[in-house]
Amino acid sequence: MEITAAQLAAMVQGEVVGNPEAKINNFAKIEEGREGCLSFLANQKYTHYIYSTQSSVVLVRKDFVPEEAVSATLVKVDDPYATIATLLNFVNAQIPAKQGRENPCYITDGALVPDSCYVGAFAYVGANARVGEHTQIYPQVYIGDDVVIGDNVIIYSGVKIYRGCCIGNNCIIHSGAVIGADGFGFAPVNGEYEKIAQIGNVVLEDNVEVGANTTIDRATMGSTIIRRGVKLDNLIQVAHNVEIGENTVMAAQVGVAGSTKIGKHNMVGGQVGFAGHIHIGDNCNFGAQSGVPNSVGDGKTLLGTPAIDSREFAKMFIYSKNLAALNKQVAELKKKLEENK
Amino acid sequence: MEITAAQLAAMVQGEVVGNPEAKINNFAKIEEGREGCLSFLANQKYTHYIYSTQSSVVLVRKDFVPEEAVSATLVKVDDPYATIATLLNFVNAQIPAKQGRENPCYITDGALVPDSCYVGAFAYVGANARVGEHTQIYPQVYIGDDVVIGDNVIIYSGVKIYRGCCIGNNCIIHSGAVIGADGFGFAPVNGEYEKIAQIGNVVLEDNVEVGANTTIDRATMGSTIIRRGVKLDNLIQVAHNVEIGENTVMAAQVGVAGSTKIGKHNMVGGQVGFAGHIHIGDNCNFGAQSGVPNSVGDGKTLLGTPAIDSREFAKMFIYSKNLAALNKQVAELKKKLEENK
Amino acid sequence: MEITAAQLAAMVQGEVVGNPEAKINNFAKIEEGREGCLSFLANQKYTHYIYSTQSSVVLVRKDFVPEEAVSATLVKVDDPYATIATLLNFVNAQIPAKQGRENPCYITDGALVPDSCYVGAFAYVGANARVGEHTQIYPQVYIGDDVVIGDNVIIYSGVKIYRGCCIGNNCIIHSGAVIGADGFGFAPVNGEYEKIAQIGNVVLEDNVEVGANTTIDRATMGSTIIRRGVKLDNLIQVAHNVEIGENTVMAAQVGVAGSTKIGKHNMVGGQVGFAGHIHIGDNCNFGAQSGVPNSVGDGKTLLGTPAIDSREFAKMFIYSKNLAALNKQVAELKKKLEENK
């Protein structure tokens, strides 16, 4: 598919600055631009690339005024990021959804999988499992007994969902994610550890996305709950009886220990760790690699291990780096004081 | 299954305080209690919930005396946590173990898998592999050539065990765990890295539990060894030639670098990292996110990166947070000293 | 296979010190030596083991002179590590490569898989996928539509490669690795997150090794690129549009956030995190658990979170540990100054 800058501008209610006949047939990041590609400029940090990009057309903000010559044709729009997202989603939608059943797959008698679902080869659906309409179950997926899955869910190859877990509508679960493995619960008995049965489950509400190789453990009793709209990146650990509130997003490799409750609209950086049995409020922001040992109220921006206010962390770090100078000052004061005697 | 508080008390040698006819048919955490549920109170932190829980019955310690009105019926026992564990295990045992062979599965000629084992669909058992009695091999498991597996082992869907590894009796291995992938061994040759063959294996002794998506690499030569009773949570990395001693437990996302030897009865918090080629003693406790660069003796409680005594870490952190004040003090002293001249 | 120390010395151009008839039939680490085993001594830290090892033969450097009695026979060579690597690779090469097709496997019409390839049972190859010669596709591997794979690649059981990704020649991908899952891209819209389609792919150049359960996300547009000779350990996260330069090696559990570009010949310790949208130079060394928030030039050795020069980190840590003493000094100065008044 090839279109001109003018055609693009018409599609996105934009204004062409430059050659309206410039042709595009692909997308590229502005810093990796090539002829025939459409790029976008949304992050200020990347502005300097617009003067050197090889892309044929670049989406920019309406108020963007170049400070040097730009060889690319510009298409000015209200929100370049939203526009590119719309275009990417449009292109992606051209890939036909998987359909039908590939053989062999294994659907246990009594499981309910509507004909509108895709079931890939070597996928497994356990006894009494119920799957909604238009759900895509890729090859080698495992769906345990009594699992309930909503409509329009995409479950990529190799996902494992243990018995009794519930997946809402429009969820996307990436390869290697494990939903509902046993929580890590043991009772110490004479220096050994006896396993405590984990008879709860995992509940994913609607519109949740779970990254590749992320693990969400089943509750000891009750449910581990991932609320509507939560987005989890790859390799995240969510322990038993955790609850993550609506529209909270977590970057890769975060760990949440058992029974911790996290509120809504939080943003959690990569490799952050939350202790068990704590409560986190809403609208907080946790910097990458933070360690959160205690409960946190609403609207905090925290950083470090143990996590503190991010500005306080920045100050503490600067003072720490200057400790050699402070020690020297103290030594000099001491010397002077002795001389003064 | 529904029982009364009185029937429960009889089962667990407990004493009823409240309505002996209160009915329970499920379990719930005390803070998530609902009518018809049994909860327990073991952790002091949760005591305040007993005055508001909706659960019908709560297991409490014999010496528990409420300070306010409690609407739930109490059943007093010696150890509520042990009692609830016993009850959970009892309920869990009602779920019938998987049995028989689902087709298609792939058992290579010469592999030994007794009829008492469950073999799920799309499971693979390699040449000369030997599996013990009553072991459950869930769908899509891969067991490489020459692997030896004990009795009563549970291997959940999608576990991968590379050639030549040994799994003891009564082990539980959760989905996505990879046992015996190559250790990370390369020799630098002219600025590139040449692979060093990893011809050793992994040995799991009896009663080991391995969490979802945890990886345990095969030894370069000899064995990576996980001793009896070790419990590993999810997403843990155990490198080649590591040894982990009896009844050590590790929370999620811990990493242990190559050739490190860890003793018995250690407790390791989430996201801790151990350097390679070090020795860790017995009965140590490592706080979450610690980084352990050097060998450690017995009985230490460490925290931080690099990990130090946890009380020393706490002091260091408080002093660090107060550095602004200390700098101010030093500046004032300097000023006064100059005024005194 | 059993050989004598003399035969070994002839194979590796070494010199025997001790019993030339000493027999070896296996390898062992020097500290785990047993009769009949060959060990090696390359790391000084392990020198003391040579006086107690039970191994029958030990490879040592030409210039090694024991300071006490050694019961093992020594074979002196230029580079014991390179020699043992050669021997391990020789032994490993005796294991025959997997061949042929096991049934059932699923090769979509139009996919190209030469007869020289191994295709394990329950492996899946999508539409229009093209696989090179002598590539080994282990059981339960998933290769999506339009994937291109080179020659002599080893893809272990359970690897998942999403549509459109490209794998170079001689790559090795370990079990559970996920190549090409969606990058973590969402646009905030009215307090919720809308998914941004990730229409790019992942490109692995030649000679790349990817560890177990490592995840490499597809680009939003363009490619996430892993350059020639890169070695990634287990459980690593590589986000969308990242590029990792030639011969960079990363230990387990490292995370690289989106759009970050990492240069050549870097060494990255375990559990390190890189922020998104930064540039890392060549020949850097990042200590374990470092957090790298900003771009870094060539040849740096960094440590800590935020990562700073490793010597500066060491000093800062020592000064921090001594803060109690510094506070005491300041208090004393204050007191003295008041007395002097």
PDB file of C-alpha atoms in Angstrom, chain A residues 26-32 34 38-40 43 45-46 49 81-82 84-85 88-92 95-96 98 101-104 118 120-122 138-140 156-160 172-176 207 209 212-213 228-229 231-235 247-253 265-267 271 288-289 313 317 320-321 323-324 326-327 330-331 333-335 337-338 340-341, chain C residues 104-106 108 121-124 127 140-142 145 159-160 162-163 176-178 181-188 191-199 213-217 220-223 235-239 241 243 253-256 259 261 271-274 276-279 289-292 304-306 308 312 316 319-320 323 326 329-330 332-334 336-337 340:
ATOM      1  CA  ASN A  26       5.967   2.065   5.517  1.00  0.00           C
ATOM      2  CA  PHE A  27       6.645   3.451   9.000  1.00  0.00           C
ATOM      3  CA  ALA A  28       9.977   4.227  10.642  1.00  0.00           C
ATOM      4  CA  LYS A  29      11.190   5.884  13.828  1.00  0.00           C
ATOM      5  CA  ILE A  30      12.409   9.363  12.946  1.00  0.00           C
ATOM      6  CA  GLU A  31      16.010   8.453  13.817  1.00  0.00           C
ATOM      7  CA  GLU A  32      15.853   5.353  11.605  1.00  0.00           C
ATOM      8  CA  ARG A  34      14.320   5.758   5.152  1.00  0.00           C
ATOM      9  CA  LEU A  38       6.373   7.931   7.469  1.00  0.00           C
ATOM     10  CA  SER A  39       7.782   9.091  10.817  1.00  0.00           C
ATOM     11  CA  PHE A  40       6.443  11.205  13.640  1.00  0.00           C
ATOM     12  CA  ASN A  43       9.055  13.726  22.027  1.00  0.00           C
ATOM     13  CA  LYS A  45      14.236  14.895  22.754  1.00  0.00           C
ATOM     14  CA  TYR A  46      14.024  13.737  19.145  1.00  0.00           C
ATOM     15  CA  TYR A  49      16.451  14.285  14.048  1.00  0.00           C
ATOM     16  CA  TYR A  81       1.507  10.484  18.651  1.00  0.00           C
ATOM     17  CA  ALA A  82      -2.238   9.856  18.622  1.00  0.00           C
ATOM     18  CA  ILE A  84       0.564   7.614  14.357  1.00  0.00           C
ATOM     19  CA  ALA A  85      -1.130   5.290  16.852  1.00  0.00           C
ATOM     20  CA  LEU A  88      -0.491   1.796  13.174  1.00  0.00           C
ATOM     21  CA  ASN A  89      -3.710   0.308  14.468  1.00  0.00           C
ATOM     22  CA  PHE A  90      -5.258   0.715  11.024  1.00  0.00           C
ATOM     23  CA  VAL A  91      -2.369  -1.112   9.364  1.00  0.00           C
ATOM     24  CA  ASN A  92      -2.335  -3.793  12.033  1.00  0.00           C
ATOM     25  CA  ILE A  95      -3.692  -8.658   9.276  1.00  0.00           C
ATOM     26  CA  PRO A  96      -6.565 -11.111   9.308  1.00  0.00           C
ATOM     27  CA  LYS A  98      -6.707 -16.263  13.111  1.00  0.00           C
ATOM     28  CA  ARG A 101      -9.350 -25.070  14.468  1.00  0.00           C
ATOM     29  CA  GLU A 102      -5.998 -26.529  13.618  1.00  0.00           C
ATOM     30  CA  ASN A 103      -5.455 -30.208  14.243  1.00  0.00           C
ATOM     31  CA  PRO A 104      -4.506 -31.797  16.441  1.00  0.00           C
ATOM     32  CA  TYR A 118      -9.473 -19.777  16.786  1.00  0.00           C
ATOM     33  CA  GLY A 120      -4.300 -23.430  17.220  1.00  0.00           C
ATOM     34  CA  ALA A 121      -2.596 -26.786  16.885  1.00  0.00           C
ATOM     35  CA  PHE A 122      -1.473 -28.459  20.120  1.00  0.00           C
ATOM     36  CA  TYR A 138      -2.816 -19.801  19.715  1.00  0.00           C
ATOM     37  CA  PRO A 139      -0.884 -23.050  19.335  1.00  0.00           C
ATOM     38  CA  GLN A 140       0.426 -24.799  22.459  1.00  0.00           C
ATOM     39  CA  TYR A 156      -0.631 -16.155  22.383  1.00  0.00           C
ATOM     40  CA  SER A 157       1.305 -19.339  21.910  1.00  0.00           C
ATOM     41  CA  GLY A 158       2.429 -21.136  25.026  1.00  0.00           C
ATOM     42  CA  VAL A 159       0.396 -19.294  27.641  1.00  0.00           C
ATOM     43  CA  LYS A 160      -0.517 -21.506  30.609  1.00  0.00           C
ATOM     44  CA  ILE A 172      -4.366  -9.980  25.648  1.00  0.00           C
ATOM     45  CA  ILE A 173      -1.969 -12.497  27.172  1.00  0.00           C
ATOM     46  CA  HIS A 174       1.489 -12.886  25.674  1.00  0.00           C
ATOM     47  CA  SER A 175       3.534 -16.006  25.185  1.00  0.00           C
ATOM     48  CA  GLY A 176       4.952 -17.734  28.193  1.00  0.00           C
ATOM     49  CA  ASN A 207      -9.023  -5.066  28.966  1.00  0.00           C
ATOM     50  CA  GLU A 209      -2.775  -7.004  28.953  1.00  0.00           C
ATOM     51  CA  ALA A 212       5.482 -12.351  27.924  1.00  0.00           C
ATOM     52  CA  ASN A 213       6.670 -14.702  30.677  1.00  0.00           C
ATOM     53  CA  ARG A 228      -9.934  -3.576  34.511  1.00  0.00           C
ATOM     54  CA  GLY A 229      -7.459  -1.899  32.189  1.00  0.00           C
ATOM     55  CA  LYS A 231      -1.248  -3.319  31.694  1.00  0.00           C
ATOM     56  CA  LEU A 232       1.590  -5.575  32.816  1.00  0.00           C
ATOM     57  CA  ASP A 233       4.831  -5.744  30.860  1.00  0.00           C
ATOM     58  CA  ASN A 234       7.077  -8.820  30.559  1.00  0.00           C
ATOM     59  CA  LEU A 235       8.630 -10.950  33.309  1.00  0.00           C
ATOM     60  CA  ASN A 247      -5.501   1.226  34.869  1.00  0.00           C
ATOM     61  CA  THR A 248      -2.305   0.734  36.797  1.00  0.00           C
ATOM     62  CA  VAL A 249       0.642   0.077  34.456  1.00  0.00           C
ATOM     63  CA  MET A 250       3.814  -1.794  35.373  1.00  0.00           C
ATOM     64  CA  ALA A 251       7.028  -1.963  33.384  1.00  0.00           C
ATOM     65  CA  ALA A 252       9.021  -5.147  33.017  1.00  0.00           C
ATOM     66  CA  GLN A 253      10.457  -7.254  35.836  1.00  0.00           C
ATOM     67  CA  HIS A 265      -3.718   4.703  37.944  1.00  0.00           C
ATOM     68  CA  ASN A 266      -0.284   3.985  39.327  1.00  0.00           C
ATOM     69  CA  MET A 267       2.790   3.946  37.098  1.00  0.00           C
ATOM     70  CA  GLN A 271      12.413  -3.859  38.291  1.00  0.00           C
ATOM     71  CA  ALA A 288      12.707   2.090  38.203  1.00  0.00           C
ATOM     72  CA  GLN A 289      14.374  -0.340  40.658  1.00  0.00           C
ATOM     73  CA  PHE A 313      16.238  10.796  46.900  1.00  0.00           C
ATOM     74  CA  PHE A 317      22.276  11.054  46.322  1.00  0.00           C
ATOM     75  CA  SER A 320      26.242  11.215  49.328  1.00  0.00           C
ATOM     76  CA  LYS A 321      28.415  11.790  46.276  1.00  0.00           C
ATOM     77  CA  LEU A 323      30.756  13.031  51.210  1.00  0.00           C
ATOM     78  CA  ALA A 324      34.487  13.134  50.469  1.00  0.00           C
ATOM     79  CA  LEU A 326      32.259  17.058  53.604  1.00  0.00           C
ATOM     80  CA  ASN A 327      34.729  14.798  55.404  1.00  0.00           C
ATOM     81  CA  VAL A 330      35.166  18.504  58.928  1.00  0.00           C
ATOM     82  CA  ALA A 331      38.832  17.539  59.153  1.00  0.00           C
ATOM     83  CA  LEU A 333      37.490  22.516  60.956  1.00  0.00           C
ATOM     84  CA  LYS A 334      38.935  20.149  63.512  1.00  0.00           C
ATOM     85  CA  LYS A 335      42.449  21.235  62.637  1.00  0.00           C
ATOM     86  CA  LEU A 337      39.802  24.479  66.103  1.00  0.00           C
ATOM     87  CA  GLU A 338      42.892  22.855  67.563  1.00  0.00           C
ATOM     88  CA  ASN A 340      42.733  28.216  67.776  1.00  0.00           C
ATOM     89  CA  LYS A 341      43.061  26.708  71.201  1.00  0.00           C
TER      90      LYS A 341
ATOM     91  CA  PRO C 104       2.678 -34.945  14.884  1.00  0.00           C
ATOM     92  CA  CYS C 105       4.267 -31.620  14.060  1.00  0.00           C
ATOM     93  CA  TYR C 106       2.417 -28.812  12.270  1.00  0.00           C
ATOM     94  CA  THR C 108       1.589 -24.830   7.557  1.00  0.00           C
ATOM     95  CA  ALA C 121       6.863 -33.340  17.867  1.00  0.00           C
ATOM     96  CA  PHE C 122       4.232 -30.656  18.526  1.00  0.00           C
ATOM     97  CA  ALA C 123       6.383 -27.989  16.896  1.00  0.00           C
ATOM     98  CA  TYR C 124       4.482 -25.427  14.836  1.00  0.00           C
ATOM     99  CA  ALA C 127       2.435 -19.682   6.962  1.00  0.00           C
ATOM    100  CA  GLN C 140       6.683 -27.554  21.155  1.00  0.00           C
ATOM    101  CA  VAL C 141       8.472 -24.662  19.437  1.00  0.00           C
ATOM    102  CA  TYR C 142       6.221 -22.035  17.855  1.00  0.00           C
ATOM    103  CA  ASP C 145       3.812 -16.644  10.090  1.00  0.00           C
ATOM    104  CA  VAL C 159      10.620 -21.191  22.259  1.00  0.00           C
ATOM    105  CA  LYS C 160       7.999 -18.831  20.798  1.00  0.00           C
ATOM    106  CA  TYR C 162       6.066 -14.221  16.781  1.00  0.00           C
ATOM    107  CA  ARG C 163       5.182 -13.407  13.175  1.00  0.00           C
ATOM    108  CA  GLY C 176      10.928 -20.446  27.028  1.00  0.00           C
ATOM    109  CA  ALA C 177      12.472 -17.467  25.243  1.00  0.00           C
ATOM    110  CA  VAL C 178       9.845 -15.267  23.589  1.00  0.00           C
ATOM    111  CA  ALA C 181       5.860 -10.253  21.629  1.00  0.00           C
ATOM    112  CA  ASP C 182       4.255  -6.825  21.472  1.00  0.00           C
ATOM    113  CA  GLY C 183       6.241  -3.904  22.780  1.00  0.00           C
ATOM    114  CA  PHE C 184       4.689  -2.194  25.800  1.00  0.00           C
ATOM    115  CA  GLY C 185       3.077   0.737  24.051  1.00  0.00           C
ATOM    116  CA  PHE C 186      -0.092   2.471  25.176  1.00  0.00           C
ATOM    117  CA  ALA C 187      -1.543   5.914  24.714  1.00  0.00           C
ATOM    118  CA  PRO C 188      -3.309   7.457  27.731  1.00  0.00           C
ATOM    119  CA  GLY C 191      -7.400   7.898  32.260  1.00  0.00           C
ATOM    120  CA  GLU C 192      -7.328   4.582  30.422  1.00  0.00           C
ATOM    121  CA  TYR C 193      -4.668   3.145  28.149  1.00  0.00           C
ATOM    122  CA  GLU C 194      -5.270   2.407  24.490  1.00  0.00           C
ATOM    123  CA  LYS C 195      -3.033  -0.130  22.884  1.00  0.00           C
ATOM    124  CA  ILE C 196      -0.703   1.073  20.140  1.00  0.00           C
ATOM    125  CA  ALA C 197      -0.234  -1.634  17.540  1.00  0.00           C
ATOM    126  CA  GLN C 198       3.305  -2.940  17.384  1.00  0.00           C
ATOM    127  CA  ILE C 199       3.829  -3.605  13.697  1.00  0.00           C
ATOM    128  CA  ASN C 213      12.791 -17.348  29.346  1.00  0.00           C
ATOM    129  CA  THR C 214      14.373 -14.178  27.976  1.00  0.00           C
ATOM    130  CA  THR C 215      11.929 -11.868  26.203  1.00  0.00           C
ATOM    131  CA  ILE C 216      12.724  -9.625  23.233  1.00  0.00           C
ATOM    132  CA  ASP C 217       9.824  -7.439  22.159  1.00  0.00           C
ATOM    133  CA  THR C 220       6.518  -0.483  17.342  1.00  0.00           C
ATOM    134  CA  MET C 221       7.763   0.207  13.820  1.00  0.00           C
ATOM    135  CA  GLY C 222      11.054  -0.923  12.328  1.00  0.00           C
ATOM    136  CA  SER C 223      13.038  -3.540  14.217  1.00  0.00           C
ATOM    137  CA  LEU C 235      15.243 -13.952  32.049  1.00  0.00           C
ATOM    138  CA  ILE C 236      16.414 -10.781  30.314  1.00  0.00           C
ATOM    139  CA  GLN C 237      13.936  -8.196  29.076  1.00  0.00           C
ATOM    140  CA  VAL C 238      14.683  -6.340  25.842  1.00  0.00           C
ATOM    141  CA  ALA C 239      11.977  -3.799  25.052  1.00  0.00           C
ATOM    142  CA  ASN C 241      13.076  -0.713  19.347  1.00  0.00           C
ATOM    143  CA  GLU C 243      19.395  -2.194  19.635  1.00  0.00           C
ATOM    144  CA  GLN C 253      17.687 -10.661  34.611  1.00  0.00           C
ATOM    145  CA  VAL C 254      18.931  -7.496  32.916  1.00  0.00           C
ATOM    146  CA  GLY C 255      16.223  -5.142  31.646  1.00  0.00           C
ATOM    147  CA  VAL C 256      16.570  -2.719  28.734  1.00  0.00           C
ATOM    148  CA  SER C 259      14.338   2.581  22.185  1.00  0.00           C
ATOM    149  CA  LYS C 261      20.709   1.786  21.880  1.00  0.00           C
ATOM    150  CA  GLN C 271      19.855  -7.517  37.223  1.00  0.00           C
ATOM    151  CA  VAL C 272      21.082  -4.276  35.663  1.00  0.00           C
ATOM    152  CA  GLY C 273      18.395  -1.927  34.355  1.00  0.00           C
ATOM    153  CA  PHE C 274      18.709   0.565  31.489  1.00  0.00           C
ATOM    154  CA  GLY C 276      14.523   3.995  27.801  1.00  0.00           C
ATOM    155  CA  HIS C 277      15.641   6.341  25.022  1.00  0.00           C
ATOM    156  CA  ILE C 278      19.326   6.445  26.039  1.00  0.00           C
ATOM    157  CA  HIS C 279      22.574   5.629  24.226  1.00  0.00           C
ATOM    158  CA  GLN C 289      22.149  -4.439  39.878  1.00  0.00           C
ATOM    159  CA  SER C 290      23.219  -1.088  38.453  1.00  0.00           C
ATOM    160  CA  GLY C 291      20.506   1.264  37.266  1.00  0.00           C
ATOM    161  CA  VAL C 292      21.456   3.369  34.253  1.00  0.00           C
ATOM    162  CA  GLY C 304      25.081   1.597  41.544  1.00  0.00           C
ATOM    163  CA  THR C 305      21.669   3.178  41.089  1.00  0.00           C
ATOM    164  CA  PRO C 306      21.969   5.704  39.570  1.00  0.00           C
ATOM    165  CA  ILE C 308      28.342   6.148  38.602  1.00  0.00           C
ATOM    166  CA  GLU C 312      33.482   6.646  43.000  1.00  0.00           C
ATOM    167  CA  MET C 316      30.699   6.866  48.391  1.00  0.00           C
ATOM    168  CA  TYR C 319      31.888   7.275  53.427  1.00  0.00           C
ATOM    169  CA  SER C 320      28.214   6.406  53.852  1.00  0.00           C
ATOM    170  CA  LEU C 323      28.448   8.503  58.623  1.00  0.00           C
ATOM    171  CA  LEU C 326      31.295  11.754  60.944  1.00  0.00           C
ATOM    172  CA  GLN C 329      32.923  14.312  64.969  1.00  0.00           C
ATOM    173  CA  VAL C 330      30.661  17.180  63.990  1.00  0.00           C
ATOM    174  CA  GLU C 332      32.211  17.117  69.149  1.00  0.00           C
ATOM    175  CA  LEU C 333      33.396  20.075  67.126  1.00  0.00           C
ATOM    176  CA  LYS C 334      30.195  21.895  67.947  1.00  0.00           C
ATOM    177  CA  LYS C 336      34.266  22.329  71.610  1.00  0.00           C
ATOM    178  CA  LEU C 337      33.413  25.462  69.726  1.00  0.00           C
ATOM    179  CA  ASN C 340      35.853  27.928  73.393  1.00  0.00           C
TER     180      ASN C 340
END
